[in-house]
PDB file of C-alpha atoms in Angstrom:
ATOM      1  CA  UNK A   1     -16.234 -31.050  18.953  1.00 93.00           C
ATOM      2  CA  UNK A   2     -18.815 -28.466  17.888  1.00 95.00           C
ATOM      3  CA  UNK A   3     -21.567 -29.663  15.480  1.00 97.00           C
ATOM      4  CA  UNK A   4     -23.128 -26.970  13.301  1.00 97.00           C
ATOM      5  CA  UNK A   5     -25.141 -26.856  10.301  1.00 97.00           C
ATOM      6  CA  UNK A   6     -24.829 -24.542   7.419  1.00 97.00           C
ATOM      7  CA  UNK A   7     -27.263 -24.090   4.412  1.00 96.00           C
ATOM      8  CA  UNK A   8     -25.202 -22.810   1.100  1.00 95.00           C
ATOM      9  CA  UNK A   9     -27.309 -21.179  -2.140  1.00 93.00           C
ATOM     10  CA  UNK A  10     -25.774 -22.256  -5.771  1.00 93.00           C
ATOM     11  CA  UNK A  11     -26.206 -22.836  -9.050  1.00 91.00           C
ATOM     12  CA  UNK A  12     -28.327 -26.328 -10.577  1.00 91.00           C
ATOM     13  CA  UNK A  13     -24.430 -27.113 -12.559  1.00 91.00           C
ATOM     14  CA  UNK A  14     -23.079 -26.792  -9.746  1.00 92.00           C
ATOM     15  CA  UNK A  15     -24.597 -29.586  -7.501  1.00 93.00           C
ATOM     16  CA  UNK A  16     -22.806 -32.264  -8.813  1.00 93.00           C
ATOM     17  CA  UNK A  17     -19.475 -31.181  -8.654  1.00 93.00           C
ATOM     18  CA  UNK A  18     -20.075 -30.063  -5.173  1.00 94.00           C
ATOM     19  CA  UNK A  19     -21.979 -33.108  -4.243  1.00 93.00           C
ATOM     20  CA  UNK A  20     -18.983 -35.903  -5.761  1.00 92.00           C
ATOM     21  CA  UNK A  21     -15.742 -33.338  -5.114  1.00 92.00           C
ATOM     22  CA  UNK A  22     -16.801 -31.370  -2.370  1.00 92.00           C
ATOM     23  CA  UNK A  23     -16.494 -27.347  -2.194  1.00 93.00           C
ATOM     24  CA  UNK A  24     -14.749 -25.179  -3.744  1.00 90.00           C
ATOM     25  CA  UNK A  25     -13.665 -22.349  -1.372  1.00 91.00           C
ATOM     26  CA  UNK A  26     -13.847 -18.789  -2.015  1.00 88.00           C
ATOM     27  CA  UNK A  27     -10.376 -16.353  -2.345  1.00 88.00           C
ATOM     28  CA  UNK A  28     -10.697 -13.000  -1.772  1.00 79.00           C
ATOM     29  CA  UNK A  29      -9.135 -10.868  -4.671  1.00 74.00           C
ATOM     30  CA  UNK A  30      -8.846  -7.527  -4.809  1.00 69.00           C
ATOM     31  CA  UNK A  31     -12.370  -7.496  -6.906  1.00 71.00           C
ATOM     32  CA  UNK A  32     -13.873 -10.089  -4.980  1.00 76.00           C
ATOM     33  CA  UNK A  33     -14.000  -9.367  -1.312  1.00 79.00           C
ATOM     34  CA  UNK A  34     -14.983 -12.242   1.221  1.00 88.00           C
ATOM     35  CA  UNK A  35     -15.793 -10.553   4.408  1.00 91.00           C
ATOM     36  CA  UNK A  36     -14.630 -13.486   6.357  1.00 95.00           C
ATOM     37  CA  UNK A  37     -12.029 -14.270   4.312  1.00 94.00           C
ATOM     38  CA  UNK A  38     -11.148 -17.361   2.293  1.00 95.00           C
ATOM     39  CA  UNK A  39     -13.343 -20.716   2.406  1.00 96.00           C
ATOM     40  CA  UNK A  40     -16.817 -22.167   2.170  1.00 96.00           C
ATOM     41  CA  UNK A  41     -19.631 -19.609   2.820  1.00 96.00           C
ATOM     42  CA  UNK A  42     -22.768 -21.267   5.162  1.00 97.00           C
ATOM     43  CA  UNK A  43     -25.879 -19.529   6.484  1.00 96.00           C
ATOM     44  CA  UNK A  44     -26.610 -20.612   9.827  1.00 97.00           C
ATOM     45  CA  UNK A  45     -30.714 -20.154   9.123  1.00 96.00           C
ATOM     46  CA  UNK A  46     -32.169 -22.004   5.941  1.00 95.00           C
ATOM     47  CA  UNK A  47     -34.714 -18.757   5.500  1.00 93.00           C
ATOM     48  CA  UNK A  48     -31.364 -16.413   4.822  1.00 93.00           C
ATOM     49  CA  UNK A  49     -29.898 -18.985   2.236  1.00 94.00           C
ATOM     50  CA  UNK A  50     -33.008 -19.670   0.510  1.00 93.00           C
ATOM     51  CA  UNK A  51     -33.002 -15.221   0.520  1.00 89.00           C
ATOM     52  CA  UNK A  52     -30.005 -14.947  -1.215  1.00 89.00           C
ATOM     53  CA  UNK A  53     -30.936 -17.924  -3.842  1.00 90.00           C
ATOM     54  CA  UNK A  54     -33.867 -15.501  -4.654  1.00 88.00           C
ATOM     55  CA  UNK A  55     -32.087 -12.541  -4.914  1.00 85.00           C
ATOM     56  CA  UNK A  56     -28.755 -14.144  -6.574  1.00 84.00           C
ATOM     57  CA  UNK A  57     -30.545 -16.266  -9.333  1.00 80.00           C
ATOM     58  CA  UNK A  58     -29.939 -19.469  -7.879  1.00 81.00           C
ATOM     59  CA  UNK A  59     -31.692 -22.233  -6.954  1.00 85.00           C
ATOM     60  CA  UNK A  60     -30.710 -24.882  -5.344  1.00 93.00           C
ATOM     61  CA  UNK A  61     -30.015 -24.753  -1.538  1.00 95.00           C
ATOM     62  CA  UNK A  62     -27.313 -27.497  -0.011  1.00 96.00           C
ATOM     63  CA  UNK A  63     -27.152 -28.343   3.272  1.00 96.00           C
ATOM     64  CA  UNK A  64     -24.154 -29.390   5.040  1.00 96.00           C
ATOM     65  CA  UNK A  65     -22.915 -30.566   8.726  1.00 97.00           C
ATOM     66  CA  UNK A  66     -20.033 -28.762  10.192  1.00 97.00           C
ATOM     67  CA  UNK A  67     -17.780 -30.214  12.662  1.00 97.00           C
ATOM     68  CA  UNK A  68     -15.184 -28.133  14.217  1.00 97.00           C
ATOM     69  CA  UNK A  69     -13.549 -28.586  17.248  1.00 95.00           C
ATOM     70  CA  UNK A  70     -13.656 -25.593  20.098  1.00 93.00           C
ATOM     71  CA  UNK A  71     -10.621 -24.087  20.162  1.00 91.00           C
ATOM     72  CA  UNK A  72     -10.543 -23.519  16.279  1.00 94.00           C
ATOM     73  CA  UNK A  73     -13.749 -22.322  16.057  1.00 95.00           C
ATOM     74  CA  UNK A  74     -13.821 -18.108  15.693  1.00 95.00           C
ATOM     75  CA  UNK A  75     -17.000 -16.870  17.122  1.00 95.00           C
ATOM     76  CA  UNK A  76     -17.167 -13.227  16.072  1.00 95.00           C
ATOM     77  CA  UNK A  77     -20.679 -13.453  17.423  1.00 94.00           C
ATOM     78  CA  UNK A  78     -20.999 -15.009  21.025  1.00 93.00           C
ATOM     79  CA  UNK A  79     -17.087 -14.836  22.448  1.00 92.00           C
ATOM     80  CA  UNK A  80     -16.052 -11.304  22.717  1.00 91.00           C
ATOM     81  CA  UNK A  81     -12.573 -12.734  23.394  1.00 91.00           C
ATOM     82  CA  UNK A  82     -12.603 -13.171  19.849  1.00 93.00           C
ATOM     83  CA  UNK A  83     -13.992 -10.564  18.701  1.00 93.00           C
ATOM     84  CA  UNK A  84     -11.107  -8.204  21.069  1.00 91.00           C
ATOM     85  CA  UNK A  85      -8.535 -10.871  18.779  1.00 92.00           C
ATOM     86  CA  UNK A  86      -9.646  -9.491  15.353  1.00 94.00           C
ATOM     87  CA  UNK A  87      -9.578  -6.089  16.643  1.00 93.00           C
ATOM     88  CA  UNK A  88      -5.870  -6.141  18.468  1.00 92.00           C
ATOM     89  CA  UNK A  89      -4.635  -7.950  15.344  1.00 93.00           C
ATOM     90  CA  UNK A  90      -6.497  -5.364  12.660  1.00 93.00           C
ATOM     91  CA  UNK A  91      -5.332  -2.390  14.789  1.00 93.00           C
ATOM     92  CA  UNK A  92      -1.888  -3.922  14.731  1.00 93.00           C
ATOM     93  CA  UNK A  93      -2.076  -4.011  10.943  1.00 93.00           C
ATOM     94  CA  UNK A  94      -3.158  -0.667  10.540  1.00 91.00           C
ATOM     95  CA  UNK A  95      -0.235   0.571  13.179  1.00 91.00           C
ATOM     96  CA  UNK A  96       2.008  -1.260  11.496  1.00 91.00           C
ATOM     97  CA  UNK A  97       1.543  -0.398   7.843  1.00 87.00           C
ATOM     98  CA  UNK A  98       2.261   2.980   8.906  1.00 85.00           C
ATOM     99  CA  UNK A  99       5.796   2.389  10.369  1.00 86.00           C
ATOM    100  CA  UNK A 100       6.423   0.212   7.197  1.00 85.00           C
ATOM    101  CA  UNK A 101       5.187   3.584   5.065  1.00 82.00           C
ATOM    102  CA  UNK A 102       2.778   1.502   2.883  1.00 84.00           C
ATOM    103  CA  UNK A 103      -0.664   2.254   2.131  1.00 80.00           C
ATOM    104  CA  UNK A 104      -3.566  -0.575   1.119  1.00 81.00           C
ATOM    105  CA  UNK A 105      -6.441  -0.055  -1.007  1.00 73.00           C
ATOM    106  CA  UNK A 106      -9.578   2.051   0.461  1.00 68.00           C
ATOM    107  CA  UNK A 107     -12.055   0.423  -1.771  1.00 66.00           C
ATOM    108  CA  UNK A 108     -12.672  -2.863   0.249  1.00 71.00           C
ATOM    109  CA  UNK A 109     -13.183  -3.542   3.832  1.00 83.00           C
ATOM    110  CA  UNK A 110     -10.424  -4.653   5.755  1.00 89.00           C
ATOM    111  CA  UNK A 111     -12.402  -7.905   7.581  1.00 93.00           C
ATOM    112  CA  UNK A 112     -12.060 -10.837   5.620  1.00 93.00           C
ATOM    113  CA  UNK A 113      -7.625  -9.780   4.607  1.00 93.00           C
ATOM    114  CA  UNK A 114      -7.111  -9.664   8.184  1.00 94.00           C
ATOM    115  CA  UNK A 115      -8.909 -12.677   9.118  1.00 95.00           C
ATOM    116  CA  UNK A 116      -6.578 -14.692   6.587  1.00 95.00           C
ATOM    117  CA  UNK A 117      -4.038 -12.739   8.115  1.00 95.00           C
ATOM    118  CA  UNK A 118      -4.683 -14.084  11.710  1.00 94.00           C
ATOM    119  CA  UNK A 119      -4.734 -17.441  10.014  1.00 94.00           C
ATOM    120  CA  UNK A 120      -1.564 -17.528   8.096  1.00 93.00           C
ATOM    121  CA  UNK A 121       0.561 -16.041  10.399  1.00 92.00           C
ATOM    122  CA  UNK A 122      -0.836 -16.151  13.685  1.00 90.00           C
ATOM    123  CA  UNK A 123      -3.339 -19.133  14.261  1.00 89.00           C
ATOM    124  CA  UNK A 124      -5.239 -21.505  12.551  1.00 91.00           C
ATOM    125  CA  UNK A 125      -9.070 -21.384  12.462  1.00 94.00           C
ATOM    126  CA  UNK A 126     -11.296 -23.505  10.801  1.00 96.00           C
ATOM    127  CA  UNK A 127     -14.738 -22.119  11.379  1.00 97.00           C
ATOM    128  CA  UNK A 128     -15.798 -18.200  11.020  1.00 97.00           C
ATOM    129  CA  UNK A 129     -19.166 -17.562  12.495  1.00 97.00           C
ATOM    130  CA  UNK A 130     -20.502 -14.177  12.231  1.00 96.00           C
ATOM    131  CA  UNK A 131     -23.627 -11.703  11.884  1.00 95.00           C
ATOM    132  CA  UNK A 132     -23.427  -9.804   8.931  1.00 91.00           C
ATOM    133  CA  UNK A 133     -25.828  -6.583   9.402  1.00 88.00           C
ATOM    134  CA  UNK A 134     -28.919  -5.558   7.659  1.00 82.00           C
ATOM    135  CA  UNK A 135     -31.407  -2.646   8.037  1.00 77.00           C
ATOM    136  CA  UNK A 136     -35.044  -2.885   7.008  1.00 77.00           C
ATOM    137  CA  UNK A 137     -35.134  -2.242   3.119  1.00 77.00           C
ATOM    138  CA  UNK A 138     -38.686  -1.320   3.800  1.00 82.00           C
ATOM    139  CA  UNK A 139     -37.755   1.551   6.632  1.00 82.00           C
ATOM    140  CA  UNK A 140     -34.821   2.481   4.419  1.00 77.00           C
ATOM    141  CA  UNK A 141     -37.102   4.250   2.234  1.00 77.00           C
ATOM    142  CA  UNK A 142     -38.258   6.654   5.067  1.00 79.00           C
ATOM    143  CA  UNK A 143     -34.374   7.660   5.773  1.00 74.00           C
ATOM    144  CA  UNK A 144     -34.952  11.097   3.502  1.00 71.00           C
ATOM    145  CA  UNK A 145     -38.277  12.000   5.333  1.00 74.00           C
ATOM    146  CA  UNK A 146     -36.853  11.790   9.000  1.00 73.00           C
ATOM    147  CA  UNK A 147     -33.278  13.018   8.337  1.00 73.00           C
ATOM    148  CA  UNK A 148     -31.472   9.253   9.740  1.00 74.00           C
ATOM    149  CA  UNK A 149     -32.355   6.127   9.577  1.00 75.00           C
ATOM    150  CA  UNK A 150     -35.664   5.636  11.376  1.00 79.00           C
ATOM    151  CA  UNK A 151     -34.635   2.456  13.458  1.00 82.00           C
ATOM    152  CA  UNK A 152     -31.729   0.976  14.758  1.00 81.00           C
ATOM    153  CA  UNK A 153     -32.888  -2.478  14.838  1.00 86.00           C
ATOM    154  CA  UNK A 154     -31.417  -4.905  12.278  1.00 85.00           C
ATOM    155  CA  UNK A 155     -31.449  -7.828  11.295  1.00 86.00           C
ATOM    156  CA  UNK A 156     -28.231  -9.886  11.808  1.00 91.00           C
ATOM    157  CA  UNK A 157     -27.519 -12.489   9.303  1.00 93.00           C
ATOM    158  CA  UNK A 158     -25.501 -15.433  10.648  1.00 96.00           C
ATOM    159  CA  UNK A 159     -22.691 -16.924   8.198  1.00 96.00           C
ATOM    160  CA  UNK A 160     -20.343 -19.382   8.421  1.00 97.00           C
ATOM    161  CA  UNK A 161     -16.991 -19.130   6.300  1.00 97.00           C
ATOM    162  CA  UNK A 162     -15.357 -22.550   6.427  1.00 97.00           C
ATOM    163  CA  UNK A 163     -11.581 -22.802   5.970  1.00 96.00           C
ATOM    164  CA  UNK A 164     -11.209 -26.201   6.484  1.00 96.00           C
ATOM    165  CA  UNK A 165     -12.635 -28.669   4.152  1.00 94.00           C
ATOM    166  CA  UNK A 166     -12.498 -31.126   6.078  1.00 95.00           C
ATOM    167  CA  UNK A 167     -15.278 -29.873   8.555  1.00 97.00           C
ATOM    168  CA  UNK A 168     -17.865 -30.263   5.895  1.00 96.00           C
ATOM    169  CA  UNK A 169     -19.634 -33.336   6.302  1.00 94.00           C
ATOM    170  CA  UNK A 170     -22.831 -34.936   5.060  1.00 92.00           C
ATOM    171  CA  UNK A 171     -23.938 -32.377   2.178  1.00 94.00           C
ATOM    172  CA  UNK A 172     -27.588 -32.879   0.720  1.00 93.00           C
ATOM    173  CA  UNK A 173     -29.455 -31.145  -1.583  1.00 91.00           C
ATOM    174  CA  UNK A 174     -32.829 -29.351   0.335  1.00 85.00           C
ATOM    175  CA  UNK A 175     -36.020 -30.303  -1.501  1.00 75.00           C
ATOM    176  CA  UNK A 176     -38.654 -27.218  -1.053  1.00 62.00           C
TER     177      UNK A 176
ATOM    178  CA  UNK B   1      -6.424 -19.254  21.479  1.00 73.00           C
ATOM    179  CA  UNK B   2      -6.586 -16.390  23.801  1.00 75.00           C
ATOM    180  CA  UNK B   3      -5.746 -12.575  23.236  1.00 77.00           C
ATOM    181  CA  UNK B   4      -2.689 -12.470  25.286  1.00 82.00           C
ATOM    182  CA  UNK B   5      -1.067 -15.278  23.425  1.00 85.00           C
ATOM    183  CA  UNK B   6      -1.854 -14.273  20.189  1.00 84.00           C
ATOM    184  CA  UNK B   7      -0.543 -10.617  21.380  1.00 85.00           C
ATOM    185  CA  UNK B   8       2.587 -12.119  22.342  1.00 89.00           C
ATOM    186  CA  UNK B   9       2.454 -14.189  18.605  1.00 88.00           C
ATOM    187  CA  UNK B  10       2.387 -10.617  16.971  1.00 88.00           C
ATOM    188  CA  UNK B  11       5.004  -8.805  18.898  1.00 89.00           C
ATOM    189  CA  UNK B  12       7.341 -12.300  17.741  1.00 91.00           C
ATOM    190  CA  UNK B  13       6.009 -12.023  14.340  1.00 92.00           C
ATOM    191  CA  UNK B  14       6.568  -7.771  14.132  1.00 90.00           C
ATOM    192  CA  UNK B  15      10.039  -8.242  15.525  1.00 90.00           C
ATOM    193  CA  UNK B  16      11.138 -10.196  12.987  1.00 90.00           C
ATOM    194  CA  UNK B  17       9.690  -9.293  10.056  1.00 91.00           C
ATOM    195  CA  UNK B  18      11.135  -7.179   7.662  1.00 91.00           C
ATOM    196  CA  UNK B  19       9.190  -4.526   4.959  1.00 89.00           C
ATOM    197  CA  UNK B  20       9.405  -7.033   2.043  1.00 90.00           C
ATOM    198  CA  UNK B  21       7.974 -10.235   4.008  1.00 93.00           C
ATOM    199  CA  UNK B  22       5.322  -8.219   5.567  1.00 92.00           C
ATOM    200  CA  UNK B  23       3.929  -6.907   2.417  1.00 91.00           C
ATOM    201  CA  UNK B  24       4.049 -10.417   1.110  1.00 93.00           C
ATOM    202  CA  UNK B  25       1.964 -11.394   4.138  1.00 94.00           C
ATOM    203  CA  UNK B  26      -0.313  -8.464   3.448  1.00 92.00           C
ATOM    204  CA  UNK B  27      -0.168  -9.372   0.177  1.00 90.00           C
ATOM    205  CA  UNK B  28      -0.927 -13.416   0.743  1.00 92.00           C
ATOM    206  CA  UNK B  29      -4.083 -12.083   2.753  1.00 93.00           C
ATOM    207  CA  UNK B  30      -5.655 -10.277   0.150  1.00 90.00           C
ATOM    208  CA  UNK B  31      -4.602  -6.213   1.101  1.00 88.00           C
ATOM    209  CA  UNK B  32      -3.687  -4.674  -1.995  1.00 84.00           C
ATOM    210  CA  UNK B  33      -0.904  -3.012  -0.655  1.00 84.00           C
ATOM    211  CA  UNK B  34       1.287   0.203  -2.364  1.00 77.00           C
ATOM    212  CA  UNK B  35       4.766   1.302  -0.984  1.00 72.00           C
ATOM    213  CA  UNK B  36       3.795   5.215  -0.501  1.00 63.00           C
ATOM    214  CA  UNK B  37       5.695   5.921  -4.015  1.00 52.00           C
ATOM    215  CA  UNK B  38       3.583   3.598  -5.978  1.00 48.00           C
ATOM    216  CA  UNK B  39       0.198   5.535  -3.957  1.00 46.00           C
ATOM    217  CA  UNK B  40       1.996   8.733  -5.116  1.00 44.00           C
ATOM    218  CA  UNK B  41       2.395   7.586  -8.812  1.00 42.00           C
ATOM    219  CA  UNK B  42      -1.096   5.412  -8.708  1.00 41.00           C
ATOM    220  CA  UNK B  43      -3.234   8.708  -7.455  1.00 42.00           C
ATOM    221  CA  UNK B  44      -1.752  11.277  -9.647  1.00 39.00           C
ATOM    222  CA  UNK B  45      -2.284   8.703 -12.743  1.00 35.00           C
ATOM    223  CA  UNK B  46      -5.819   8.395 -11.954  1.00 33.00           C
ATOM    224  CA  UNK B  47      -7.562  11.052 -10.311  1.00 33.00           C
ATOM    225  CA  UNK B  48      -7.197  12.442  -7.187  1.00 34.00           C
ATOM    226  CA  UNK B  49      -4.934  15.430  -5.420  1.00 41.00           C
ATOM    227  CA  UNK B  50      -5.341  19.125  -5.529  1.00 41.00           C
ATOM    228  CA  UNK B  51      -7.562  21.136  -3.085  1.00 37.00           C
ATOM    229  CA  UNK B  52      -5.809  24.274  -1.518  1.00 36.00           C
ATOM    230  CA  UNK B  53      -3.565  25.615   0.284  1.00 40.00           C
ATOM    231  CA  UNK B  54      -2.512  23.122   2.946  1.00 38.00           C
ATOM    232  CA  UNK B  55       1.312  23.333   2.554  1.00 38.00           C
ATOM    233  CA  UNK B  56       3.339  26.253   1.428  1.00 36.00           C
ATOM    234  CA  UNK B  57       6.637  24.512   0.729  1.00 37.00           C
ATOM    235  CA  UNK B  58       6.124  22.490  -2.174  1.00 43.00           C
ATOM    236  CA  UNK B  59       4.526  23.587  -5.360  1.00 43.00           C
ATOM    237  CA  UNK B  60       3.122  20.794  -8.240  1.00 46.00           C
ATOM    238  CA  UNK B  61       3.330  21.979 -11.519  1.00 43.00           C
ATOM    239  CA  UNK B  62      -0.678  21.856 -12.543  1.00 44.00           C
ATOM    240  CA  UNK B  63      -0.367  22.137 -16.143  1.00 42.00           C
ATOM    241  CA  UNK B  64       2.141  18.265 -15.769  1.00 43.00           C
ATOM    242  CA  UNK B  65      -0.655  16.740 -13.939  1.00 45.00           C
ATOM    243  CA  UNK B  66      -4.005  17.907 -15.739  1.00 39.00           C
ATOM    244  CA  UNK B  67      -2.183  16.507 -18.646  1.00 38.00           C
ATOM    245  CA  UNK B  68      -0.682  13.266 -17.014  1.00 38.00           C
ATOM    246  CA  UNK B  69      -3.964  13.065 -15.867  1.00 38.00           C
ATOM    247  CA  UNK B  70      -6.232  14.554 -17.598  1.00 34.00           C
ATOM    248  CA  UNK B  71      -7.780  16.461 -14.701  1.00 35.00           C
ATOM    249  CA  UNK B  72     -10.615  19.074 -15.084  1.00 35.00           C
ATOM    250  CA  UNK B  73     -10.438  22.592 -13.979  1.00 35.00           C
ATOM    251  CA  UNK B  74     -12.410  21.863 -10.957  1.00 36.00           C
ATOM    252  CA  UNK B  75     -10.207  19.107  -9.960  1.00 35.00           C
ATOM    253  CA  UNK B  76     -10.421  17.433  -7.029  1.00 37.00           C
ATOM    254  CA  UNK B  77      -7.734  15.366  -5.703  1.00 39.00           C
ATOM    255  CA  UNK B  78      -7.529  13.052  -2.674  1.00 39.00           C
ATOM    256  CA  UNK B  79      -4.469  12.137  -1.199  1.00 38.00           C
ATOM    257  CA  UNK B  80      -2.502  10.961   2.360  1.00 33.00           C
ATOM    258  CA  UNK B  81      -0.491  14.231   3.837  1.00 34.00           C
ATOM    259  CA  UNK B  82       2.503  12.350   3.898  1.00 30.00           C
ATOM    260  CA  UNK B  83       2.731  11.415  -0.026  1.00 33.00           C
ATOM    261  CA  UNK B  84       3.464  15.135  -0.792  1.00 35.00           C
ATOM    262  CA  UNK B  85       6.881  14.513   0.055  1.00 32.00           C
ATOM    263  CA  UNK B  86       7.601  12.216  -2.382  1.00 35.00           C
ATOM    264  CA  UNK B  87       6.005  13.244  -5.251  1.00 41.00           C
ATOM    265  CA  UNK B  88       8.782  13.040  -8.172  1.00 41.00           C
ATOM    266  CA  UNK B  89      10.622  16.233  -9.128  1.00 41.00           C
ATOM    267  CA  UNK B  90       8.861  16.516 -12.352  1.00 44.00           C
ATOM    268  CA  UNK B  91       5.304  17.805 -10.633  1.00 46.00           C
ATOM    269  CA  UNK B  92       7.540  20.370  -8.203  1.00 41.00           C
ATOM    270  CA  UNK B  93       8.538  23.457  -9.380  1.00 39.00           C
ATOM    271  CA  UNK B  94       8.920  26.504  -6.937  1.00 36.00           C
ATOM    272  CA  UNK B  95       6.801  28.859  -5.933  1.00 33.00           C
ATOM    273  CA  UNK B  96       3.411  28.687  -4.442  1.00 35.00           C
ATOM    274  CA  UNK B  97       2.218  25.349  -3.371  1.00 36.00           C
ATOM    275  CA  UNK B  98      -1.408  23.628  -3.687  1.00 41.00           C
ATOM    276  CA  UNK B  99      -1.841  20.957  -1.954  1.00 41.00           C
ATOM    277  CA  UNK B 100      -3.528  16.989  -1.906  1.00 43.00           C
ATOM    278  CA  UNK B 101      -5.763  16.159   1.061  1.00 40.00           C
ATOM    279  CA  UNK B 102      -7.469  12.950   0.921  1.00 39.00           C
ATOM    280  CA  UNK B 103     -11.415  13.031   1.272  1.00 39.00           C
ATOM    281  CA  UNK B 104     -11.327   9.634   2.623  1.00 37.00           C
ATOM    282  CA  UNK B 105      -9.233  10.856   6.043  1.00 34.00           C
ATOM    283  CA  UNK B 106     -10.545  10.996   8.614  1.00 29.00           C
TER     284      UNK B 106
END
């Protein structure tokens, strides 16, 4: 069994709910994307959540355990073996879609469908861990001076999409 | 969970499945998915299509879609290649044919 810890940003109304019923997970829609796909969103680094309580409006920062065992844990980060899944079953997707003559919405990003793909028809995960990207907001601005982007470095985000509930242990509130 | 079994998972699953239950499964997922004839009617309704000459052997009667779809003179249509062939019979008359390339292919 893996034991991780995840820090998750909501709203003050909110606490309570979460606190006596547990989460509530998030669905993608075709307006709401979850780039992990359904479940429980966790940063892996307090600093990030307490970023996106800033930036969202929140305030209140929750921290939870996670326990997962090995095998159902999808580490998009550190296990290229899973990373080579997603793309054999995405590439499969797109292949097939073709053959099937069907088409699927160019708006969103494709991550998050096919990862409740692999888990309704293929496998079932309980943990998502991955880095989601960022480039320097402050180098950003120099992009129109130089011609490209200025840097390549960037700053990888670590989240946690939870599919399971029942991997969510031992949730506090964080007092700053 | 390792990538040869969970090739071997989707060959079983693509061998079996038919159209319906893998749009369904798209569907359950979260793709928004559109048989090519709903892209077709979807595109033309909203904006999309005409750039030039790509294809001589259909035409698309302009006048039917700038009013379907209320398209400028400057339009500027995206489409997928394929989709030309099954654009309904009231948008093809003969003659010369202008044609729908989608921006978004690469």
């Amino acid at each position: 069994m893996i034991r991780l810890e995840g820090f998750h940003g909501t709203r003050p109304d909110r606490v309570g709910s979460i606190l006596s019923e547990g989460f509530k997970p998030s669905v993608c829609t075709k307006e709401k994307q979850h780039w992990l796909g359904d479940g429980v969103y966790f940063f892996e680094k307090e600093a990030d959540a307490a970023n996106w309580v800033r930036t969202y409006n929140r305030s209140v920062i929750l921290c939870s355990v996670i326990n997962v065992e090995e095998d159902k844990l999808f580490d998009l980060i550190d296990d290229y073996s899973h990373y080579g899944i997603f793309e054999t079953v995405a590439a499969r997707i797109m292949k097939e879609k073709g053959k099937h003559n069907l088409s699927i919405d160019r708006d969103n990003k494709i991550d998050g469908y096919v990862i409740n793909f692999i888990c309704n028809k293929v496998c079932r995960l309980d943990v998502i861990k991955a880095g989601f990207p960022f480039q320097s907001s402050i180098l950003k601005e120099y992009k129109n001076d130089y011609g490209f982007p200025v840097s390549r470095l960037q700053k990888i985000q670590v989240q946690y999409c939870v599919r399971n509930s029942d991997c969510i242990a031992d949730i506090k509130e964080k007092v700053s | 969970m390792n990538k040869k079994d969970i090739e071997t998972a989707l060959d079983k699953y693509f061998a079996n499945v038919s159209r319906e239950e893998f749009i369904a499964d798209l569907k359950d997922a979260g793709f928004t998915v559109y048989k090519n004839e709903e892209t077709l009617v979807r595109h033309v309704q909203s904006s999309y299509t005409i750039s030039s000459e790509v294809m001589k052997n259909l035409a698309i009667d302009l006048s039917m879609l700038k009013e379907t779809s209320m398209i400028s003179e400057n339009f500027e249509y995206r489409y997928m290649p394929k989709i030309i062939y099954q654009l309904q019979a009231e948008f093809l008359m003969s003659g010369n044919i202008d044609f729908l390339m989608d921006k978004d292919a690469a």
